[in-house]
Amino acid sequence: MASQSVATVILAAGKGTRMRSDVHKVLHPIAGKPMVGHLMDATAELEPTFEIMVVGAGRDQLQAAFPKLSLVTQDPQLGTGHAVGFARDALQGFSGAVLILYGDTPFVPAATMRAMVDALADADIVVLGFTPQDPGRYGRLILGEDGALTRIVEFKDATDAERAVTLCNSGVMAVRGDKLFQDLDQITNENAAREYYLTDLVSIVRARGGRAAVVHAEENDVLGVNSREELAKAEAIFQMRRRGEAMAQGVTLISPETVFFSHDTRLGRDVTIEPNVVFGPGVTVEDYAQIRAFSHLEGAHVGRSAIVGPYARLRPGTVLGERVKVGNFVETKKAKVADGAKINHLSYVGDASVGPRANIGAGTITCNYDGFFKYETVIGADAFIGSNTALIAPVRVGEGAIVGAGSAISKDVVDGALAITRSAQTAKPGWAARFREIMRARKEKKSA
Ligand code: UD1
Ligand code: MG
């Protein structure tokens, strides 16, 4: 079938009471992105002509999160059938496919949506069904003798025989825009919940001689999030899938179940990620890099063949070049570290640029903040910063310069110089032995 125009209507007016949250349910993140954002990534692939979201409380939160989305308010909320009615004005005269989705059912794949739109070629309503492990309180899809969908019955209204049906309603539907609102007008609230059930559309369409069809989904694709527990389940599904994708693309995960990705993590080929690594948003890892155990990365770029961790923390604005090493208990923030540079142990490098091949000794700290403003540290190519150095920004250490261990550097160091700020060491031969003798004698006298 020639691709027809699509409109999406996302229902999100429910109160989300079971989340016990001040944040709108559909804005709770999965892998760092609002759950409804995952859904909208999929709908975007269908290039919808209209995208409408039906909201109740929390409209401002949603509009702030998605400024371009057209929101319509349903108040009061009298059921899913009532909710879709609020798209009427926006879809005036639209005769393409209308895809109805739930904002709290974020993982419906674009391919499934497309299959539903395509199925409208020889159907008037298409329902996304699935067979869950536990059919619980889902609406049941009732099929006729010929196997065609005849109606949907809500759990509350179902007989025991109907409840025994395992094919369930995911809630996702595709219908034709030209008849949708006429059909919706026929929905009543004569049911156990006194709600306007969208699911009644199936019988309504059939009563006027229309055909209803079912497209089947995997249970994980239609998971609905109503509680924090289900949110965690959705996160687990996302992570499981993302780990699988990473490995399929040539990334080694030694213990996949302990690695957590962000929705936007980008990984090259032959990257190795050791156990217990967490990716926040905005991380790219180039080919051959190793992310060692217990590291946390966000807003960072890791260059080709770089080694990060174990126990490293890369914060936003970190850009590591090729073969860079960032070792244990090192924190970086807004730090450009050029090819081959090493920051191997116990350091904080923030608001800094480190030249190629520079070596930053253990315990080096960039003192970038005076309580009011942040300042920059620049370290030249091939510079060597001795251990336990405080670099008091703004400060520049020149190319090839050496900073003696234990220095507090507050003035620029010119290229090739040695800078050292600690006081000269003095030595008193025999002093320690004499000291011990005196003290021992004193102690004996006291206890006598
Ligand atoms: C609905 C289906 C049920 C299906 C289940 C799948 C109906 C009548 N029932 O039941 O067959 O098995 O989903 O999860 O459709 N919403 C509004 N306005 C309202 C009511 C709901 O926008 O007035 C939104 C909610 O925010 C939610 C979605 O619609 O995103 C589903 O509503 P919900 O109350 O969860 O429906 P269920 O009773 O679970
Ligand atoms: Mg529900």
CSV table of C-alpha atoms and ligand atoms in Angstrom, one decimal:
chain,number,residue,atom,x,y,z
A,1,MET,CA,0.0,0.0,0.0
A,2,ALA,CA,1.2,3.5,-0.8
A,3,SER,CA,2.4,5.1,2.4
A,4,GLN,CA,-0.5,7.1,3.7
A,5,SER,CA,-0.4,10.1,5.9
A,6,VAL,CA,-0.4,9.4,9.6
A,7,ALA,CA,-1.5,11.3,12.7
A,8,THR,CA,-0.6,10.2,16.2
A,9,VAL,CA,-2.6,10.8,19.3
A,10,ILE,CA,-0.8,10.0,22.5
A,11,LEU,CA,-3.1,9.6,25.5
A,12,ALA,CA,-1.5,10.9,28.7
A,13,ALA,CA,-4.3,12.5,30.8
A,14,GLY,CA,-4.4,9.7,33.4
A,15,LYS,CA,-3.5,10.8,36.9
A,16,GLY,CA,-0.6,8.4,37.3
A,17,THR,CA,-1.6,8.1,41.0
A,18,ARG,CA,0.4,5.0,41.6
A,19,MET,CA,3.7,6.7,40.7
A,20,ARG,CA,3.2,8.9,43.8
A,21,SER,CA,5.1,11.7,42.1
A,22,ASP,CA,5.0,15.4,41.4
A,23,VAL,CA,6.5,14.7,38.0
A,24,HIS,CA,4.1,13.8,35.2
A,25,LYS,CA,4.2,10.0,34.8
A,26,VAL,CA,5.2,10.1,31.1
A,27,LEU,CA,8.2,12.4,32.0
A,28,HIS,CA,9.8,9.8,34.3
A,29,PRO,CA,13.0,8.9,32.5
A,30,ILE,CA,14.1,5.5,31.1
A,31,ALA,CA,17.8,5.5,30.4
A,32,GLY,CA,17.8,9.2,31.0
A,33,LYS,CA,15.1,10.1,28.5
A,34,PRO,CA,11.4,10.8,29.4
A,35,MET,CA,9.5,7.6,28.7
A,36,VAL,CA,7.2,9.4,26.3
A,37,GLY,CA,10.3,10.5,24.4
A,38,HIS,CA,11.1,6.9,23.6
A,39,LEU,CA,7.6,6.6,22.2
A,40,MET,CA,8.0,9.8,20.2
A,41,ASP,CA,11.3,8.6,18.7
A,42,ALA,CA,9.3,5.7,17.2
A,43,THR,CA,6.4,7.8,16.0
A,44,ALA,CA,8.9,10.2,14.4
A,45,GLU,CA,9.9,7.4,12.1
A,46,LEU,CA,6.4,7.4,10.6
A,47,GLU,CA,6.8,11.2,9.9
A,48,PRO,CA,3.3,12.0,11.2
A,49,THR,CA,1.4,14.9,9.7
A,50,PHE,CA,-0.1,15.7,13.1
A,51,GLU,CA,1.2,14.8,16.6
A,52,ILE,CA,-1.3,15.4,19.4
A,53,MET,CA,-1.0,14.6,23.0
A,54,VAL,CA,-4.0,14.5,25.3
A,55,VAL,CA,-3.1,15.7,28.8
A,56,GLY,CA,-4.8,16.3,32.1
A,57,ALA,CA,-2.8,17.7,35.1
A,58,GLY,CA,0.8,18.6,34.5
A,59,ARG,CA,0.3,20.2,31.1
A,60,ASP,CA,3.0,22.8,31.8
A,61,GLN,CA,5.6,20.2,32.6
A,62,LEU,CA,4.8,18.4,29.3
A,63,GLN,CA,4.8,21.6,27.3
A,64,ALA,CA,8.2,22.6,28.8
A,65,ALA,CA,9.6,19.2,28.0
A,66,PHE,CA,8.2,19.1,24.4
A,67,PRO,CA,7.7,22.8,23.3
A,68,LYS,CA,6.7,21.8,19.8
A,69,LEU,CA,4.1,19.3,20.6
A,70,SER,CA,0.4,20.2,20.4
A,71,LEU,CA,-1.3,19.5,23.6
A,72,VAL,CA,-5.0,19.2,24.2
A,73,THR,CA,-6.4,19.1,27.7
A,74,GLN,CA,-9.0,16.6,28.8
A,75,ASP,CA,-10.7,17.6,32.0
A,76,PRO,CA,-12.3,15.7,33.6
A,77,GLN,CA,-11.0,12.4,32.4
A,78,LEU,CA,-13.9,10.1,31.6
A,79,GLY,CA,-12.0,7.3,29.9
A,80,THR,CA,-9.9,6.5,26.9
A,81,GLY,CA,-12.8,6.9,24.4
A,82,HIS,CA,-13.5,10.4,25.8
A,83,ALA,CA,-9.8,11.3,25.6
A,84,VAL,CA,-9.4,10.6,21.9
A,85,GLY,CA,-12.4,12.9,21.3
A,86,PHE,CA,-10.2,15.8,22.3
A,87,ALA,CA,-8.2,15.4,19.1
A,88,ARG,CA,-11.3,16.2,17.0
A,89,ASP,CA,-10.5,19.8,16.3
A,90,ALA,CA,-6.9,19.2,15.5
A,91,LEU,CA,-7.8,16.4,13.1
A,92,GLN,CA,-10.6,18.2,11.3
A,93,GLY,CA,-10.7,16.9,7.7
A,94,PHE,CA,-7.8,14.5,8.2
A,95,SER,CA,-8.5,11.2,6.4
A,96,GLY,CA,-5.3,9.4,6.8
A,97,ALA,CA,-4.4,6.8,9.5
A,98,VAL,CA,-4.8,7.8,13.1
A,99,LEU,CA,-2.5,5.9,15.4
A,100,ILE,CA,-3.7,6.0,19.1
A,101,LEU,CA,-1.0,5.4,21.6
A,102,TYR,CA,-0.5,5.6,25.4
A,103,GLY,CA,2.2,7.9,26.8
A,104,ASP,CA,2.9,5.3,29.5
A,105,THR,CA,3.5,2.5,27.0
A,106,PRO,CA,6.9,3.7,25.6
A,107,PHE,CA,8.4,0.8,23.7
A,108,VAL,CA,6.1,0.2,20.8
A,109,PRO,CA,8.5,-0.2,17.9
A,110,ALA,CA,8.2,1.9,14.8
A,111,ALA,CA,8.0,-1.2,12.7
A,112,THR,CA,4.9,-2.4,14.7
A,113,MET,CA,3.3,1.1,14.2
A,114,ARG,CA,4.0,0.8,10.5
A,115,ALA,CA,2.5,-2.7,10.3
A,116,MET,CA,-0.7,-1.4,12.0
A,117,VAL,CA,-1.0,1.5,9.5
A,118,ASP,CA,-0.4,-0.9,6.6
A,119,ALA,CA,-3.0,-3.3,8.0
A,120,LEU,CA,-5.6,-0.5,7.6
A,121,ALA,CA,-5.4,-1.2,3.9
A,122,ASP,CA,-7.9,-4.0,4.4
A,123,ALA,CA,-9.3,-3.2,7.8
A,124,ASP,CA,-11.2,-0.3,9.4
A,125,ILE,CA,-9.7,-0.7,12.8
A,126,VAL,CA,-6.4,-2.4,13.8
A,127,VAL,CA,-5.7,-3.3,17.4
A,128,LEU,CA,-2.3,-4.2,18.8
A,129,GLY,CA,-2.8,-7.4,20.7
A,130,PHE,CA,-0.3,-9.5,22.8
A,131,THR,CA,-0.3,-12.6,24.9
A,132,PRO,CA,1.2,-11.7,28.3
A,133,GLN,CA,2.6,-14.2,30.8
A,134,ASP,CA,0.0,-13.0,33.2
A,135,PRO,CA,-3.1,-11.6,31.4
A,136,GLY,CA,-4.1,-10.0,34.7
A,137,ARG,CA,-6.6,-7.1,34.3
A,138,TYR,CA,-5.9,-6.3,30.7
A,139,GLY,CA,-8.9,-6.0,28.2
A,140,ARG,CA,-9.4,-9.2,26.3
A,141,LEU,CA,-9.6,-9.5,22.5
A,142,ILE,CA,-12.5,-11.7,21.6
A,143,LEU,CA,-12.2,-13.4,18.2
A,144,GLY,CA,-15.0,-14.9,16.1
A,145,GLU,CA,-15.2,-18.4,14.7
A,146,ASP,CA,-13.4,-17.1,11.6
A,147,GLY,CA,-10.6,-15.8,13.8
A,148,ALA,CA,-11.4,-12.2,13.1
A,149,LEU,CA,-11.6,-9.7,16.0
A,150,THR,CA,-15.2,-9.1,17.0
A,151,ARG,CA,-14.9,-7.0,20.1
A,152,ILE,CA,-12.8,-6.0,23.1
A,153,VAL,CA,-14.1,-6.7,26.6
A,154,GLU,CA,-12.6,-4.9,29.6
A,155,PHE,CA,-11.6,-7.1,32.5
A,156,LYS,CA,-14.1,-5.5,34.8
A,157,ASP,CA,-17.0,-6.4,32.4
A,158,ALA,CA,-15.8,-9.8,31.3
A,159,THR,CA,-17.4,-13.2,32.1
A,160,ASP,CA,-15.2,-15.9,33.5
A,161,ALA,CA,-15.0,-17.5,30.0
A,162,GLU,CA,-13.9,-14.1,28.5
A,163,ARG,CA,-11.3,-13.7,31.3
A,164,ALA,CA,-9.9,-17.1,30.3
A,165,VAL,CA,-8.9,-15.6,26.9
A,166,THR,CA,-5.1,-14.9,26.9
A,167,LEU,CA,-5.0,-12.5,23.9
A,168,CYS,CA,-5.0,-9.1,25.4
A,169,ASN,CA,-5.4,-5.5,24.4
A,170,SER,CA,-2.2,-3.4,24.5
A,171,GLY,CA,-4.3,-0.3,24.0
A,172,VAL,CA,-2.6,0.8,20.8
A,173,MET,CA,-5.0,1.2,17.9
A,174,ALA,CA,-5.0,2.4,14.3
A,175,VAL,CA,-8.1,3.8,12.7
A,176,ARG,CA,-9.1,5.8,9.7
A,177,GLY,CA,-9.4,9.5,10.3
A,178,ASP,CA,-12.5,10.1,8.1
A,179,LYS,CA,-14.8,7.9,10.3
A,180,LEU,CA,-13.1,8.1,13.7
A,181,PHE,CA,-15.1,10.9,15.3
A,182,GLN,CA,-18.5,9.7,14.1
A,183,ASP,CA,-17.7,6.3,15.6
A,184,LEU,CA,-16.4,7.8,18.8
A,185,ASP,CA,-19.8,9.6,19.2
A,186,GLN,CA,-21.4,6.3,19.6
A,187,ILE,CA,-19.4,5.2,22.6
A,188,THR,CA,-21.4,5.3,25.9
A,189,ASN,CA,-20.3,4.8,29.5
A,190,GLU,CA,-22.7,2.0,30.2
A,191,ASN,CA,-20.2,-0.4,31.8
A,192,ALA,CA,-18.7,-1.4,35.1
A,193,ALA,CA,-16.3,1.6,35.3
A,194,ARG,CA,-18.8,4.2,34.0
A,195,GLU,CA,-16.1,5.2,31.6
A,196,TYR,CA,-16.1,5.9,27.8
A,197,TYR,CA,-14.1,2.9,26.6
A,198,LEU,CA,-12.1,3.4,23.4
A,199,THR,CA,-12.1,-0.3,23.1
A,200,ASP,CA,-15.8,-0.2,22.2
A,201,LEU,CA,-14.8,1.2,18.8
A,202,VAL,CA,-14.2,-2.4,17.6
A,203,SER,CA,-17.9,-3.4,18.0
A,204,ILE,CA,-19.0,0.0,16.7
A,205,VAL,CA,-16.9,-0.3,13.6
A,206,ARG,CA,-18.1,-3.8,13.0
A,207,ALA,CA,-21.7,-2.8,13.5
A,208,ARG,CA,-21.5,-0.5,10.5
A,209,GLY,CA,-20.0,-3.3,8.4
A,210,GLY,CA,-16.3,-2.5,9.0
A,211,ARG,CA,-13.5,-5.0,9.5
A,212,ALA,CA,-11.3,-5.2,12.6
A,213,ALA,CA,-7.9,-6.8,12.5
A,214,VAL,CA,-5.2,-7.6,15.1
A,215,VAL,CA,-1.5,-7.0,14.9
A,216,HIS,CA,0.5,-9.0,17.4
A,217,ALA,CA,3.2,-7.6,19.7
A,218,GLU,CA,5.9,-8.9,22.1
A,219,GLU,CA,4.9,-8.4,25.7
A,220,ASN,CA,8.1,-6.3,26.3
A,221,ASP,CA,7.1,-4.0,23.4
A,222,VAL,CA,3.8,-3.0,25.1
A,223,LEU,CA,4.9,-2.8,28.7
A,224,GLY,CA,2.8,-0.1,30.5
A,225,VAL,CA,4.3,1.9,33.3
A,226,ASN,CA,2.0,2.6,36.2
A,227,SER,CA,4.3,2.4,39.2
A,228,ARG,CA,7.9,2.8,40.2
A,229,GLU,CA,8.2,-0.9,40.1
A,230,GLU,CA,7.1,-1.0,36.5
A,231,LEU,CA,9.4,1.9,35.7
A,232,ALA,CA,12.3,-0.2,37.0
A,233,LYS,CA,11.1,-3.1,34.8
A,234,ALA,CA,11.0,-0.8,31.8
A,235,GLU,CA,14.5,0.4,32.6
A,236,ALA,CA,15.6,-3.2,32.8
A,237,ILE,CA,14.1,-4.1,29.5
A,238,PHE,CA,15.8,-1.1,27.9
A,239,GLN,CA,19.1,-2.0,29.4
A,240,MET,CA,18.9,-5.6,28.4
A,241,ARG,CA,18.1,-4.7,24.8
A,242,ARG,CA,20.8,-2.0,24.6
A,243,ARG,CA,23.5,-4.4,26.0
A,244,GLY,CA,22.5,-6.9,23.3
A,245,GLU,CA,22.7,-4.3,20.6
A,246,ALA,CA,26.2,-3.2,21.8
A,247,MET,CA,27.5,-6.7,21.8
A,248,ALA,CA,26.0,-7.3,18.3
A,249,GLN,CA,27.8,-4.2,17.1
A,250,GLY,CA,31.2,-5.5,18.3
A,251,VAL,CA,31.5,-4.2,21.9
A,252,THR,CA,32.8,-6.6,24.6
A,253,LEU,CA,30.8,-6.5,27.8
A,254,ILE,CA,32.4,-8.8,30.3
A,255,SER,CA,29.4,-8.7,32.6
A,256,PRO,CA,26.6,-7.2,30.6
A,257,GLU,CA,24.0,-7.2,33.3
A,258,THR,CA,26.2,-4.7,35.4
A,259,VAL,CA,26.6,-2.1,32.7
A,260,PHE,CA,24.1,0.7,32.4
A,261,PHE,CA,23.7,2.8,29.2
A,262,SER,CA,22.0,6.1,28.5
A,263,HIS,CA,19.5,6.3,25.7
A,264,ASP,CA,22.2,8.1,23.6
A,265,THR,CA,25.4,6.2,24.4
A,266,ARG,CA,27.5,5.7,21.3
A,267,LEU,CA,30.1,3.0,21.2
A,268,GLY,CA,32.7,2.1,18.6
A,269,ARG,CA,33.9,-1.3,17.5
A,270,ASP,CA,36.2,-3.4,19.7
A,271,VAL,CA,35.4,-1.3,22.7
A,272,THR,CA,35.7,-3.3,25.9
A,273,ILE,CA,33.5,-2.4,28.9
A,274,GLU,CA,34.4,-4.0,32.2
A,275,PRO,CA,31.8,-4.8,34.9
A,276,ASN,CA,29.9,-2.1,36.8
A,277,VAL,CA,30.2,0.8,34.5
A,278,VAL,CA,27.5,3.5,34.3
A,279,PHE,CA,26.9,5.8,31.3
A,280,GLY,CA,25.0,9.1,31.9
A,281,PRO,CA,23.8,11.1,28.9
A,282,GLY,CA,26.0,12.2,26.1
A,283,VAL,CA,28.9,9.7,26.0
A,284,THR,CA,30.7,8.6,22.9
A,285,VAL,CA,33.4,6.0,23.0
A,286,GLU,CA,35.7,5.5,20.0
A,287,ASP,CA,37.0,2.2,18.6
A,288,TYR,CA,39.4,0.1,20.8
A,289,ALA,CA,38.9,2.1,23.9
A,290,GLN,CA,38.6,0.3,27.3
A,291,ILE,CA,36.3,1.4,30.0
A,292,ARG,CA,37.5,-0.4,33.1
A,293,ALA,CA,35.4,-1.5,36.1
A,294,PHE,CA,33.4,0.9,38.3
A,295,SER,CA,33.7,4.0,36.1
A,296,HIS,CA,31.0,6.6,35.7
A,297,LEU,CA,30.9,8.7,32.5
A,298,GLU,CA,28.6,11.5,31.4
A,299,GLY,CA,28.9,14.1,28.7
A,300,ALA,CA,32.2,12.7,27.7
A,301,HIS,CA,34.1,11.7,24.6
A,302,VAL,CA,36.6,8.9,24.9
A,303,GLY,CA,39.1,8.7,22.0
A,304,ARG,CA,40.3,5.7,20.1
A,305,SER,CA,42.4,3.2,22.2
A,306,ALA,CA,42.0,5.3,25.4
A,307,ILE,CA,41.9,3.6,28.7
A,308,VAL,CA,39.5,4.9,31.4
A,309,GLY,CA,39.4,3.6,34.9
A,310,PRO,CA,39.1,1.5,36.9
A,311,TYR,CA,37.1,3.8,39.2
A,312,ALA,CA,37.3,6.9,36.9
A,313,ARG,CA,34.7,9.6,36.8
A,314,LEU,CA,34.3,11.5,33.6
A,315,ARG,CA,32.0,14.5,33.9
A,316,PRO,CA,30.5,16.7,31.2
A,317,GLY,CA,32.8,18.4,28.8
A,318,THR,CA,35.5,15.8,29.1
A,319,VAL,CA,37.2,15.1,25.7
A,320,LEU,CA,39.9,12.5,25.7
A,321,GLY,CA,42.1,12.1,22.7
A,322,GLU,CA,43.6,8.9,21.3
A,323,ARG,CA,45.5,6.5,23.7
A,324,VAL,CA,44.8,8.8,26.7
A,325,LYS,CA,44.9,7.1,30.1
A,326,VAL,CA,42.6,8.2,32.9
A,327,GLY,CA,43.2,6.0,35.9
A,328,ASN,CA,41.7,5.2,39.2
A,329,PHE,CA,40.1,7.8,41.4
A,330,VAL,CA,40.5,10.5,38.7
A,331,GLU,CA,37.7,13.0,38.1
A,332,THR,CA,37.6,15.1,35.0
A,333,LYS,CA,35.2,17.9,34.1
A,334,LYS,CA,35.4,20.3,31.1
A,335,ALA,CA,38.8,18.9,30.4
A,336,LYS,CA,40.4,18.4,27.0
A,337,VAL,CA,43.1,15.8,27.2
A,338,ALA,CA,45.1,15.5,24.1
A,339,ASP,CA,46.5,12.3,22.5
A,340,GLY,CA,48.7,10.1,24.6
A,341,ALA,CA,48.4,12.2,27.8
A,342,LYS,CA,48.2,10.4,31.1
A,343,ILE,CA,46.3,11.2,34.3
A,344,ASN,CA,46.8,7.9,36.1
A,345,HIS,CA,45.9,8.3,39.7
A,346,LEU,CA,43.9,10.2,42.3
A,347,SER,CA,43.4,13.6,40.5
A,348,TYR,CA,40.9,16.2,39.8
A,349,VAL,CA,41.3,17.9,36.4
A,350,GLY,CA,38.5,20.5,35.7
A,351,ASP,CA,38.3,23.5,33.3
A,352,ALA,CA,41.6,22.4,31.9
A,353,SER,CA,43.4,21.5,28.7
A,354,VAL,CA,46.2,19.0,28.8
A,355,GLY,CA,48.6,18.9,25.9
A,356,PRO,CA,49.6,15.7,24.0
A,357,ARG,CA,51.8,13.3,25.9
A,358,ALA,CA,51.7,15.3,29.1
A,359,ASN,CA,52.0,13.3,32.3
A,360,ILE,CA,49.9,14.4,35.3
A,361,GLY,CA,51.3,12.9,38.5
A,362,ALA,CA,49.3,11.2,41.2
A,363,GLY,CA,47.2,13.5,43.3
A,364,THR,CA,47.3,16.6,41.0
A,365,ILE,CA,44.5,18.9,41.6
A,366,THR,CA,43.4,21.8,39.4
A,367,CYS,CA,42.1,24.4,41.8
A,368,ASN,CA,39.6,25.9,39.4
A,369,TYR,CA,37.1,27.6,41.8
A,370,ASP,CA,37.5,30.4,44.3
A,371,GLY,CA,34.0,30.2,45.6
A,372,PHE,CA,32.7,32.7,43.0
A,373,PHE,CA,34.2,32.0,39.6
A,374,LYS,CA,35.8,29.2,37.7
A,375,TYR,CA,39.2,29.5,36.0
A,376,GLU,CA,41.2,27.6,33.5
A,377,THR,CA,44.3,25.5,33.6
A,378,VAL,CA,46.4,25.0,30.5
A,379,ILE,CA,49.1,22.3,30.5
A,380,GLY,CA,51.4,22.2,27.4
A,381,ALA,CA,52.5,19.3,25.3
A,382,ASP,CA,55.0,16.9,27.0
A,383,ALA,CA,54.8,18.7,30.3
A,384,PHE,CA,55.3,16.7,33.5
A,385,ILE,CA,53.4,17.6,36.6
A,386,GLY,CA,54.9,16.0,39.8
A,387,SER,CA,52.6,14.2,42.3
A,388,ASN,CA,50.5,16.1,44.7
A,389,THR,CA,50.6,19.4,42.8
A,390,ALA,CA,48.0,22.1,43.2
A,391,LEU,CA,47.6,24.0,40.0
A,392,ILE,CA,45.9,27.3,41.1
A,393,ALA,CA,43.9,28.5,38.1
A,394,PRO,CA,44.1,30.6,36.0
A,395,VAL,CA,47.5,29.2,35.3
A,396,ARG,CA,49.5,27.8,32.4
A,397,VAL,CA,52.3,25.3,32.4
A,398,GLY,CA,54.4,25.5,29.3
A,399,GLU,CA,55.3,22.8,26.8
A,400,GLY,CA,57.9,20.4,28.1
A,401,ALA,CA,57.9,22.1,31.5
A,402,ILE,CA,58.4,20.1,34.8
A,403,VAL,CA,56.6,20.9,38.0
A,404,GLY,CA,58.2,19.4,41.1
A,405,ALA,CA,56.1,17.2,43.3
A,406,GLY,CA,54.2,18.8,46.1
A,407,SER,CA,54.1,22.3,44.5
A,408,ALA,CA,51.4,24.8,44.6
A,409,ILE,CA,51.6,26.5,41.2
A,410,SER,CA,49.9,29.9,41.0
A,411,LYS,CA,52.1,31.6,38.3
A,412,ASP,CA,52.6,30.6,34.7
A,413,VAL,CA,55.5,28.3,34.0
A,414,VAL,CA,57.3,29.0,30.8
A,415,ASP,CA,58.1,26.3,28.2
A,416,GLY,CA,60.8,23.9,29.2
A,417,ALA,CA,61.3,25.3,32.8
A,418,LEU,CA,61.3,23.6,36.1
A,419,ALA,CA,58.9,25.1,38.7
A,420,ILE,CA,59.0,24.0,42.3
A,421,THR,CA,57.4,25.8,45.3
A,422,ARG,CA,58.2,23.6,48.3
A,423,SER,CA,60.7,24.7,50.9
A,424,ALA,CA,64.2,23.4,50.8
A,425,GLN,CA,64.8,20.1,52.6
A,426,THR,CA,67.2,20.3,55.6
A,427,ALA,CA,68.9,17.3,57.2
A,428,LYS,CA,70.3,17.0,60.8
A,429,PRO,CA,72.6,13.9,61.1
A,430,GLY,CA,72.1,11.8,64.2
A,431,TRP,CA,69.1,14.0,65.4
A,432,ALA,CA,66.6,11.2,65.4
A,433,ALA,CA,68.7,8.9,67.5
A,434,ARG,CA,69.4,11.6,70.1
A,435,PHE,CA,65.7,12.5,70.2
A,436,ARG,CA,64.7,9.0,70.9
A,437,GLU,CA,67.3,8.6,73.7
A,438,ILE,CA,66.1,11.8,75.5
A,439,MET,CA,62.5,10.9,75.2
A,440,ARG,CA,63.0,7.3,76.4
A,441,ALA,CA,64.8,8.5,79.5
A,442,ARG,CA,62.1,11.1,80.3
A,443,LYS,CA,59.4,8.4,80.1
A,444,GLU,CA,61.3,6.0,82.4
A,445,LYS,CA,61.8,8.7,85.0
A,446,LYS,CA,58.0,9.4,85.0
A,447,SER,CA,56.9,5.8,85.4
A,448,ALA,CA,59.5,5.1,88.1
B,1,UD1,C1,-6.7,0.2,28.8
B,1,UD1,C2,-7.6,-0.5,27.9
B,1,UD1,C3,-7.4,-2.0,28.1
B,1,UD1,C4,-6.0,-2.4,27.9
B,1,UD1,C5,-5.1,-1.6,28.8
B,1,UD1,C6,-3.6,-1.8,28.4
B,1,UD1,C7,-9.6,0.9,27.7
B,1,UD1,C8,-11.0,1.1,28.0
B,1,UD1,N1,-9.0,-0.2,28.2
B,1,UD1,O1,-7.1,0.0,30.1
B,1,UD1,O2,-8.3,-2.8,27.2
B,1,UD1,O3,-5.8,-3.8,28.1
B,1,UD1,O4,-5.3,-0.2,28.6
B,1,UD1,O5,-2.8,-1.1,29.3
B,1,UD1,O6,-9.1,1.6,26.9
B,1,UD1,N2,-6.2,8.1,29.6
B,1,UD1,C9,-6.5,9.4,29.3
B,1,UD1,N3,-7.8,9.9,29.6
B,1,UD1,C10,-8.7,9.1,30.3
B,1,UD1,C11,-8.3,7.8,30.7
B,1,UD1,C12,-7.1,7.3,30.3
B,1,UD1,O7,-5.8,10.1,28.7
B,1,UD1,O8,-9.7,9.6,30.6
B,1,UD1,C13,-4.9,7.6,29.2
B,1,UD1,C14,-4.0,7.2,30.4
B,1,UD1,O9,-3.2,8.3,30.8
B,1,UD1,C15,-3.2,6.1,29.8
B,1,UD1,C16,-4.1,5.4,28.8
B,1,UD1,O10,-5.1,6.4,28.5
B,1,UD1,O11,-2.0,6.6,29.2
B,1,UD1,C17,-4.7,4.2,29.3
B,1,UD1,O12,-5.5,4.5,30.4
B,1,UD1,P1,-5.7,3.5,31.6
B,1,UD1,O13,-6.6,4.1,32.6
B,1,UD1,O14,-4.4,3.0,32.1
B,1,UD1,O15,-6.5,2.2,30.9
B,1,UD1,P2,-6.6,0.8,31.4
B,1,UD1,O16,-7.8,0.7,32.4
B,1,UD1,O17,-5.3,0.3,31.9
B,2,MG,MG,-3.4,1.1,32.4
